[in-house]
Short mmCIF file of C-alpha atoms in Angstrom, two decimals:
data_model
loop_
_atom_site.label_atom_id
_atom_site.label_comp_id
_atom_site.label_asym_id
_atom_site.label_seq_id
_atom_site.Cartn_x
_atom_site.Cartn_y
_atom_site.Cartn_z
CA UNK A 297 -7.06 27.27 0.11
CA UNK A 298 -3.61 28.46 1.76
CA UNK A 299 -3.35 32.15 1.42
CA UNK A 300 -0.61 32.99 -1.22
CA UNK A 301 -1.09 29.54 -2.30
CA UNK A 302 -0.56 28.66 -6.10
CA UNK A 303 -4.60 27.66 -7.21
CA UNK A 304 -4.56 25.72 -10.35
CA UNK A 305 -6.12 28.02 -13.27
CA UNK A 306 -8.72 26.22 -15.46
CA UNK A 307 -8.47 28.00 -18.32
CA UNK A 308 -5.28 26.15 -19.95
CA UNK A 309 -7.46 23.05 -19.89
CA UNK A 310 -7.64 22.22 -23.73
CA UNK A 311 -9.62 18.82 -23.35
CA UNK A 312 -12.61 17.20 -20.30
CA UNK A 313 -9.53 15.19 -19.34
CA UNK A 314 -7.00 18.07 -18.78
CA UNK A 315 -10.30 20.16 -16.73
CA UNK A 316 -10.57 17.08 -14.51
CA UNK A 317 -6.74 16.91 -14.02
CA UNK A 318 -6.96 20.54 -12.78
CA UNK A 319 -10.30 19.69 -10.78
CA UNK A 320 -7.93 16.81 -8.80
CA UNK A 321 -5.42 19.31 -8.75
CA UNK A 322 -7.18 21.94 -6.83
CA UNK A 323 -8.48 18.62 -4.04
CA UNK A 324 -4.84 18.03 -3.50
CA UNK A 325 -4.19 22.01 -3.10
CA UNK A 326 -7.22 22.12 -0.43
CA UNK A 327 -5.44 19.48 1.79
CA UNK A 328 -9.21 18.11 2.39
CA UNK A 329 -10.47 14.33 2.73
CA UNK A 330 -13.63 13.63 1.06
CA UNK A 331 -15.48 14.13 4.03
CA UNK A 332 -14.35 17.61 4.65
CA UNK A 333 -15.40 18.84 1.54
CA UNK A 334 -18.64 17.13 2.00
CA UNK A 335 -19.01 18.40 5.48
CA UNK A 336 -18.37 22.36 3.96
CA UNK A 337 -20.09 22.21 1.30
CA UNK A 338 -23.12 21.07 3.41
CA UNK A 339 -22.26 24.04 5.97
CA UNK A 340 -22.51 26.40 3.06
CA UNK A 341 -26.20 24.50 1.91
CA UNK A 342 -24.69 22.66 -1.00
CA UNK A 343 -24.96 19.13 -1.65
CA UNK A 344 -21.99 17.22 -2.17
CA UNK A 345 -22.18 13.70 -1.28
CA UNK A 346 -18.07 11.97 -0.91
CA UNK A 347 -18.85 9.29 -3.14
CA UNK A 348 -19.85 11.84 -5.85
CA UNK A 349 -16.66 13.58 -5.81
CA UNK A 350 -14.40 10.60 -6.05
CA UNK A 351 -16.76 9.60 -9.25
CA UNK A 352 -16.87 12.53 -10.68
CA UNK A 353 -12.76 12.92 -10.69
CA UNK A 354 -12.07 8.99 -11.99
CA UNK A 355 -14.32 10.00 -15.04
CA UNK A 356 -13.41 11.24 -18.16
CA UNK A 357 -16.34 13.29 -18.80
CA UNK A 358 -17.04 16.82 -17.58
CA UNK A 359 -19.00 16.85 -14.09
CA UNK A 360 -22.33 19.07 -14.30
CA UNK A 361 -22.08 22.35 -13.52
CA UNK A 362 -24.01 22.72 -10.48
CA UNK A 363 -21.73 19.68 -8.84
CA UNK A 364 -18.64 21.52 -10.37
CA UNK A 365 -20.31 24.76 -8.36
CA UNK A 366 -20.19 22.75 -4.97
CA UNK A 367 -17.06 21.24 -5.47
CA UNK A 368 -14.98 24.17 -6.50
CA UNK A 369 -16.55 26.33 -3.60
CA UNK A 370 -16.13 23.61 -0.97
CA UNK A 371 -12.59 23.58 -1.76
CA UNK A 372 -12.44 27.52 -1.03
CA UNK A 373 -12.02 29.20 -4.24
CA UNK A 374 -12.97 32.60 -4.69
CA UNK A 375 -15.89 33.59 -6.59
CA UNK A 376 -14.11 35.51 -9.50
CA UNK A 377 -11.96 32.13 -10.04
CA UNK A 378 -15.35 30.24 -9.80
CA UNK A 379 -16.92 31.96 -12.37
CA UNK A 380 -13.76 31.01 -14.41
CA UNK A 381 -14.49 27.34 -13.98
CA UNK A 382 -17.84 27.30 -14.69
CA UNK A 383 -17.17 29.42 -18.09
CA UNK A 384 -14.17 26.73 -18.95
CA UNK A 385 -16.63 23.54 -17.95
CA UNK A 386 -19.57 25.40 -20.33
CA UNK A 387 -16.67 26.19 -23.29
CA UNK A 388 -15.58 22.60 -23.66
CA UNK A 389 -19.09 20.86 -23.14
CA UNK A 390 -20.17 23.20 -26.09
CA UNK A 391 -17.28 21.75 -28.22
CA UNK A 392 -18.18 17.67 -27.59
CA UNK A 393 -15.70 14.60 -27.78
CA UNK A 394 -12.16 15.31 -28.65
CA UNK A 395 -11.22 12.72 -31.17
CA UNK A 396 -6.97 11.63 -31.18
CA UNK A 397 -5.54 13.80 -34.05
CA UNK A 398 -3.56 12.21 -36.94
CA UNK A 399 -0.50 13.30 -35.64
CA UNK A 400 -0.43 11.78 -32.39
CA UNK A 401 -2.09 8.66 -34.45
CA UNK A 402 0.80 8.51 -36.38
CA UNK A 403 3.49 8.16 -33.53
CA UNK A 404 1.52 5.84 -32.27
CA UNK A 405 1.58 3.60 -34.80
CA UNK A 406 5.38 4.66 -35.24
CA UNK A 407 5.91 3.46 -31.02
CA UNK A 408 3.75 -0.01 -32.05
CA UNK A 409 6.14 -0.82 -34.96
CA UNK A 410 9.47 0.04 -33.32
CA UNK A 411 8.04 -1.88 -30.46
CA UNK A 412 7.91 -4.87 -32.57
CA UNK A 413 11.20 -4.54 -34.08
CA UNK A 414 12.54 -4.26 -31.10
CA UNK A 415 10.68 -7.44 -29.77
CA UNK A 416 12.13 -9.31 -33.16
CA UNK A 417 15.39 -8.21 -32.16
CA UNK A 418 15.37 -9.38 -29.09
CA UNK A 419 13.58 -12.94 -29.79
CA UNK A 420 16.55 -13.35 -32.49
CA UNK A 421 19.21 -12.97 -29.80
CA UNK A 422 17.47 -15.29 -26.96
CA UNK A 423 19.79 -18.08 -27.27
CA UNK A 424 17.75 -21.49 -28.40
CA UNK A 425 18.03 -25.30 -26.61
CA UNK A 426 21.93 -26.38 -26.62
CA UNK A 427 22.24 -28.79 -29.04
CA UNK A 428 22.56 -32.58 -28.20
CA UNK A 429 26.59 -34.08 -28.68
CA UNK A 430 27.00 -35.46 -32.08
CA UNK A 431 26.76 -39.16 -32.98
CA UNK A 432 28.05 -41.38 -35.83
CA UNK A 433 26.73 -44.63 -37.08
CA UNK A 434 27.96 -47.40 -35.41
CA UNK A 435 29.61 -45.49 -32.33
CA UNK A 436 29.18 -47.64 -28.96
CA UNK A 437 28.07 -45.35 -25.95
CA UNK A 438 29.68 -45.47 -23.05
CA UNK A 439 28.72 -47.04 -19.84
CA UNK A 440 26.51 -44.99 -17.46
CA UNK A 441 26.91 -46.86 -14.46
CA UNK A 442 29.97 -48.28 -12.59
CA UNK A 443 31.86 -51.12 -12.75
CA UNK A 444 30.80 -54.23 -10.87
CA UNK A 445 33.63 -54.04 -8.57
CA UNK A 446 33.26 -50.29 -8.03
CA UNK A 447 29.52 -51.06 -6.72
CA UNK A 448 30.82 -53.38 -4.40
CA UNK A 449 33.14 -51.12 -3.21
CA UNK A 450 30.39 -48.20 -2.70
CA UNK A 451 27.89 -50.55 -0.52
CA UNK A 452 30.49 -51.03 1.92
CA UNK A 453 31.55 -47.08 1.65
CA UNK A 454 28.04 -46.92 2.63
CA UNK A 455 27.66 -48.84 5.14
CA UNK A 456 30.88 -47.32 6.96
CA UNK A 457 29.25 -44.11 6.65
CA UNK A 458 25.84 -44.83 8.50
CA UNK A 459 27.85 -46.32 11.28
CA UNK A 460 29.68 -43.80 11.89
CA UNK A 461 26.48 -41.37 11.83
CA UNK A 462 24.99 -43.48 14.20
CA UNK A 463 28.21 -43.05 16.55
CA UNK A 464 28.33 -39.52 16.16
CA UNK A 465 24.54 -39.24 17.22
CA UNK A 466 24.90 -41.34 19.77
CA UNK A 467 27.48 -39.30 21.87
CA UNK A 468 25.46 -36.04 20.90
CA UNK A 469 22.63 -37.52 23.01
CA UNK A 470 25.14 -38.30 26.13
CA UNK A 471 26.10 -35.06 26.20
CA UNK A 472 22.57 -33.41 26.14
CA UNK A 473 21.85 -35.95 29.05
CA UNK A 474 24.60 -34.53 31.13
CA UNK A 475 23.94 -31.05 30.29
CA UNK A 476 20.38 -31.29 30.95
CA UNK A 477 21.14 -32.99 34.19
CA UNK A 478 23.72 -29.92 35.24
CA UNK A 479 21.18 -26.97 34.37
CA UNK A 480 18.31 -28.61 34.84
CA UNK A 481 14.63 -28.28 32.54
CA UNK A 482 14.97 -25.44 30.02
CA UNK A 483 12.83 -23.38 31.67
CA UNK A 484 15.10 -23.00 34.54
CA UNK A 485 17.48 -21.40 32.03
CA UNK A 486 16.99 -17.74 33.53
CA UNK A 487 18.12 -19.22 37.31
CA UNK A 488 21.44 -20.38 36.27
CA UNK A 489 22.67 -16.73 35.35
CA UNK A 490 21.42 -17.42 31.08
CA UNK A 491 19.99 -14.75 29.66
CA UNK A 492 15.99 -14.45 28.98
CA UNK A 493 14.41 -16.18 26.16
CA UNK A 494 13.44 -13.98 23.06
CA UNK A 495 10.15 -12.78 22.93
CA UNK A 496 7.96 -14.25 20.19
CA UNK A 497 7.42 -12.29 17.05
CA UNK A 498 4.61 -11.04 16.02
CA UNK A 499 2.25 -13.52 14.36
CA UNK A 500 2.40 -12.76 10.38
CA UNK A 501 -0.98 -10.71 9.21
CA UNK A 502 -3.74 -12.59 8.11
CA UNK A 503 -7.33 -12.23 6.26
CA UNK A 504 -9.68 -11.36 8.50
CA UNK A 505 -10.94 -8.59 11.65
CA UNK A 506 -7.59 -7.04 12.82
CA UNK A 507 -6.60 -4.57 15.57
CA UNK A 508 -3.85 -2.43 14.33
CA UNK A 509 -0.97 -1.87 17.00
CA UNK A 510 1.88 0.52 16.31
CA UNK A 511 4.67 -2.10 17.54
CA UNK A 512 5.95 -1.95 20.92
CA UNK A 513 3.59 0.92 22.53
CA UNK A 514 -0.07 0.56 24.03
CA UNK A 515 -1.18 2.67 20.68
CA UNK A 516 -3.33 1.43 18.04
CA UNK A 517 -4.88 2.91 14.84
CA UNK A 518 -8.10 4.90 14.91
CA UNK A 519 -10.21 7.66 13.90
CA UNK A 520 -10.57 10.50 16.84
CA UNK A 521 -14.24 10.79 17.31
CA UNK A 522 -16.25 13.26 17.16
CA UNK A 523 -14.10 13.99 13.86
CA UNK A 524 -15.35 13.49 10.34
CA UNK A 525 -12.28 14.00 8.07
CA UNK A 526 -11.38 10.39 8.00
CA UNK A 527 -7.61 11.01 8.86
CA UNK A 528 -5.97 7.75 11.14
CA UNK A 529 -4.15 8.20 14.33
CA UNK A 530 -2.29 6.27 16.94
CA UNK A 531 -4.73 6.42 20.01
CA UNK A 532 -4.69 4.25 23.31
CA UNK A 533 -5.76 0.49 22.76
CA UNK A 534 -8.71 1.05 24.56
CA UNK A 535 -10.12 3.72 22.84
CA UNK A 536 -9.29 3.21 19.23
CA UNK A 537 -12.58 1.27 18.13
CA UNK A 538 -13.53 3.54 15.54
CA UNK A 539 -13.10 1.97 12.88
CA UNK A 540 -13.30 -1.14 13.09
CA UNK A 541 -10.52 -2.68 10.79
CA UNK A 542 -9.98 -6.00 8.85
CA UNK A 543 -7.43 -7.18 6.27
CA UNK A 544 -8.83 -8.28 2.94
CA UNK A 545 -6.49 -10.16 0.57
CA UNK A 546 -5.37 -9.04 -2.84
CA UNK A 547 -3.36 -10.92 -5.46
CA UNK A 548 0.38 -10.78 -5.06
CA UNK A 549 0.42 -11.27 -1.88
CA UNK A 550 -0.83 -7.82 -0.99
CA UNK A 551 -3.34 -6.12 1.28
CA UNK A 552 -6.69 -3.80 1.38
CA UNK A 553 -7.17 -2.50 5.03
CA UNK A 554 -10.75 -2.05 5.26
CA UNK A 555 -12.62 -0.63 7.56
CA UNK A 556 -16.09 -0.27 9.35
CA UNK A 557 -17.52 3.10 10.72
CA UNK A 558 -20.53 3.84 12.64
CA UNK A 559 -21.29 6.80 11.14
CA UNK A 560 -19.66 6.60 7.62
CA UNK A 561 -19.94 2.85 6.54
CA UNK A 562 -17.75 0.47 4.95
CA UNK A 563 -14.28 1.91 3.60
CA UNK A 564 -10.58 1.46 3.08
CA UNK A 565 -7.39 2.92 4.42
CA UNK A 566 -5.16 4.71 1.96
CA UNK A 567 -3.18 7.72 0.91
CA UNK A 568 -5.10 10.68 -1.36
CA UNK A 569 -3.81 11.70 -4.42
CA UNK A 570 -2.29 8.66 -5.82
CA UNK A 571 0.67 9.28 -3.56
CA UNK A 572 2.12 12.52 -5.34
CA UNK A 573 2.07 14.53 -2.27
CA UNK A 574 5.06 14.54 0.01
CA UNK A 575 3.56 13.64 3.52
CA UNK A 576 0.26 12.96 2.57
CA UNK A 577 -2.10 11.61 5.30
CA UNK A 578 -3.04 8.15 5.57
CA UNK A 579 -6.97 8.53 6.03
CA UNK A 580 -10.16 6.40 5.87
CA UNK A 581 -12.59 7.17 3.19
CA UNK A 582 -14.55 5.24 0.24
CA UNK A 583 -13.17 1.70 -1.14
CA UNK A 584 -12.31 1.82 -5.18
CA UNK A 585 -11.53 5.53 -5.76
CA UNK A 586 -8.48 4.96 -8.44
CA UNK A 587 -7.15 8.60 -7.33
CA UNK A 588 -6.30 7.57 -3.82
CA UNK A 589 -3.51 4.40 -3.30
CA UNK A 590 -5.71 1.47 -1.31
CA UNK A 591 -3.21 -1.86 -2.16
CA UNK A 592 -0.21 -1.99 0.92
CA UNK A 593 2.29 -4.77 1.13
CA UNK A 594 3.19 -5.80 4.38
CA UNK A 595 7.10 -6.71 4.85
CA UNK A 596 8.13 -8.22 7.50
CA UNK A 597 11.15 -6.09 9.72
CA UNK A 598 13.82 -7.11 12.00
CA UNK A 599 15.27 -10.39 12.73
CA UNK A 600 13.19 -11.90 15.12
CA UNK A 601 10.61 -9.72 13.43
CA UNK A 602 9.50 -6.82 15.18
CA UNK A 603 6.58 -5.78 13.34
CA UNK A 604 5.69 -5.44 9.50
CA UNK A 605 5.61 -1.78 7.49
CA UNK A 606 2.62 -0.40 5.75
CA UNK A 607 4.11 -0.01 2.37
CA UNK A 608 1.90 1.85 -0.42
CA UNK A 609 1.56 0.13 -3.41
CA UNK A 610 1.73 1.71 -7.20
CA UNK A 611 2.48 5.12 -4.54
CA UNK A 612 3.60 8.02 -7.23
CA UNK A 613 5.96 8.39 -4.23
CA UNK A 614 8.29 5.54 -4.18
CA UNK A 615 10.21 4.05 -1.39
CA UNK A 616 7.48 5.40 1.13
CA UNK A 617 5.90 3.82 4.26
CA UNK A 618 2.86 4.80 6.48
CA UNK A 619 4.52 6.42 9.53
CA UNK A 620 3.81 8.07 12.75
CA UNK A 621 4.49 11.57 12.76
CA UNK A 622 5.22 14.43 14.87
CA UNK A 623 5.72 12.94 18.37
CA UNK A 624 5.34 9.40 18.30
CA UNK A 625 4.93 9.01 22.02
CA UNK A 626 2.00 11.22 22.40
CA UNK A 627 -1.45 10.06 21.87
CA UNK A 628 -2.96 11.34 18.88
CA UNK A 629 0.00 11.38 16.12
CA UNK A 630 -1.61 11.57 13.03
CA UNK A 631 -0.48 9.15 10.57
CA UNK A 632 1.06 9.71 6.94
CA UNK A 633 3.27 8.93 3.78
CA UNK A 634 6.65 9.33 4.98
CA UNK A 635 10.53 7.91 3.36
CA UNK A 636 10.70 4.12 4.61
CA UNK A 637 13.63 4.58 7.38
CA UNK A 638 16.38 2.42 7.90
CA UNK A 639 15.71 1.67 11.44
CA UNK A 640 11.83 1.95 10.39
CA UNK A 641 10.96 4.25 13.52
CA UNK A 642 7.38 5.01 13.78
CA UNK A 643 6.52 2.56 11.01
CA UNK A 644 6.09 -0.59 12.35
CA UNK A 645 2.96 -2.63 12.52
CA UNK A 646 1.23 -5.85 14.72
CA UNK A 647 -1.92 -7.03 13.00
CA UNK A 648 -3.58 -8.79 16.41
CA UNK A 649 -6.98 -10.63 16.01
CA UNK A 650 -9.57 -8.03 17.32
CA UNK A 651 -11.21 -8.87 20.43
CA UNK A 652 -14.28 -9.71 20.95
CA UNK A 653 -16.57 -6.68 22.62
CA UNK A 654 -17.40 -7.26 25.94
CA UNK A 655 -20.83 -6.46 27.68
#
């Protein structure tokens, strides 16, 4: 932990679900990926594997104690506060399953029925089908169709109209014929003094194995190696094959970026924490840990696009993008959770096919 930093205290935990909220809490305080606490707490001769931890905080039971030990030491607490957790872990195991109490089942039921009143109230106000124009017996309806001499009239309206179409067409393709033969092919457009054509935008992302460029630089996405805490940066093309990334469809029209590591396995890009801290790295880790945000929507930016932004979705920090940070010409910028920018600097995206290795 931080020196002087605040350490979240155990011991106002009333129920296995507030402990665990104050176990997550004290992850976020460390500022450590999965792997890092996994790679201290073996340095110290403990054993906690990643995937544990991320189990152990989407549960709603209390962890055992020798895993809450590890966890709580990896992420630096002091001993005295340790042997607070333990004795808060042991307290509420000793008292068993918390059952809802009558009051909070009460205003429960209370939300449920003024939930359906209010759902009453509103299907009495949505306006029904407008009703159809009255008749009487023996009324004659009136004619839907024109008069004969009115059709008459409309063919030859019609028949105006198409020639003059065909007219207007006509001198449209004398005129391309002497432009064309005044500037010559279109691709000779640059020669006479035009400007350059537009470059092509980027192709839109699609399922499948993905290099990840940050738009209009020679950077793409990457782990450094050597490094085990997970966290993405923008590294030269050439060396930023660790991980190795795809994009995996989800409903809605949204994405999982998953990746591929030598060392580590199979995982997925995302932000820890749900999203609730400011600035929070965008980092490489397990796929299906509900405490870390691993759905992105990928908008489109710029007219021609330029690129797309890495929006999190269900992010308990709205309106936020992944973005390069620090200085985003250097190699190495780490990436993170940042406020989507109006000009989107540092926070736009190409999703090229990955090449195939070579040798």
């Amino acid at each position: 932990m931080t020196p002087g930093e605040y350490t979240p205290d155990p011991r106002g935990a009333r129920t296995p679900a507030e402990f665990l909220a104050r176990l997550q809490a004290l992850k976020d305080r460390s500022g450590l990926t999965y792997r890092e606490l996994a790679a201290r707490a073996e340095a110290r001769g403990d054993l906690l594997p990643r995937s544990t931890v991320a189990n152990m905080l989407s549960r709603t039971t209390l962890p055992r104690e020798e895993l809450l030990t590890s966890f709580v030491r990896a992420c630096g607490v002091a001993p005295a506060e340790l042997e607070s957790w333990r004795k808060v872990r042991n307290e509420l195991a000793g008292r068993g399953t918390y059952a809802p109490t009558e009051e909070a089942g009460s205003e429960q039921a209370g939300t449920e029925e003024a939930g359906s009143e209010e759902a009453g109230s509103e299907a009495a106000e949505v306006p029904g089908p407008p009703a159809p124009p009255p008749s009487w017996p023996g009324a004659v309806e009136p004619p839907t169709g024109p008069p004969p001499g009115a059709r008459s009239r409309i063919r030859r309206a019609v028949v105006a109209t198409v020639a003059v179409a065909g007219l207007v067409l006509a001198g449209i393709s004398v005129v391309a014929a002497f432009r064309d033969g005044r500037t010559g092919h279109a691709g000779h457009a640059e020669q006479a003094g035009q400007p350059p054509r537009t470059p092509a935008a980027p192709a839109a992302p699609a399922a499948g194995d993905v290099r990840i460029r940050v738009a209009g630089t020679d950077f793409c996405l990457g782990e450094r190696r050597g490094t085990r805490s997970g966290r993405i940066h923008q590294l030269p093309c050439a060396e930023a094959g660790v991980p190795l990334y795809s994009l995996a469809a989800v409903t809605g029209g949204r994405w999982r970026i998953v990746s591929d590591h030598p060392d580590y396995g199979p995982g997925c890009s995302g932000i820890p924490s749900g999203g609730r801290i400011p600035g929070a790295a965008y980092e490489d880790s397990e796929c299906g840990d509900p405490s870390r945000v691993e759905t992105f929507a990928l908008q489109p930016y710029g007219t021609p696009v330029r690129g797309h932004r890495i929006v999190p979705v269900g992010s308990a920090t709205p309106g936020t993008c992944v973005t390069v940070t620090g200085d985003r010409t250097a190699a190495g910028a780490r990436l993170a959770q940042a406020p989507c920018a109006p000009d989107a600097a540092g926070q736009l995206f190409v999703f090229e096919r990955r090449p195939a290795p070579t040798g």
